[in-house]
Amino acid sequence: MAKRKRLSSELVFVYGTLMSGHGNHFHLTGARFLGNGQVNGLGLYDVTTYFPGAIRENGSSILGEIYQVDSVTMNSLDRLESNGSLYLREKLPVLLNGEVNVEAWVYLWLKKKKGYKVPLEQQPWRKVKYKCN
């Protein structure tokens, strides 16, 4: 019987289109959902019409989800998030389920701060679709 190679695992905090119910969540197929999370010291902005970006900002917080992922998934997320050009992946403290501090990877927006700031009471982020009559 062949031995299975165990892949290393990492924690990742997601706050936009990778969250459950959004279009890019399929990239987390096979990942283990650990719970909801909060990162302090970041502000959440609608940086484009299609997705948000987290930007360092004292006194602000963002809400999202925490997943345990393997190295293959982490590499896939880096490609999706254009790690190094649109976003930069950094390991930050995240409050898991309001109880436990964990270290998780978070993708931070690298471009200029622009767009609508999403207040904490309107998080976690949801893509808003407007209906015109």
mmCIF file of C-alpha atoms in Angstrom, residues 3 5 22 64 85 107-108 130:
data_model
loop_
_atom_site.group_PDB
_atom_site.id
_atom_site.type_symbol
_atom_site.label_atom_id
_atom_site.label_comp_id
_atom_site.label_asym_id
_atom_site.label_seq_id
_atom_site.Cartn_x
_atom_site.Cartn_y
_atom_site.Cartn_z
ATOM 1 C CA LYS A 3 1.880 5.982 1.745
ATOM 2 C CA LYS A 5 2.146 12.373 1.537
ATOM 3 C CA HIS A 22 -19.659 34.090 -3.359
ATOM 4 C CA GLY A 64 -14.681 37.395 7.413
ATOM 5 C CA SER A 85 0.655 42.864 -7.661
ATOM 6 C CA TYR A 107 -4.560 39.343 1.570
ATOM 7 C CA LEU A 108 -3.951 43.114 1.840
ATOM 8 C CA TYR A 130 -28.647 47.466 -7.414
#
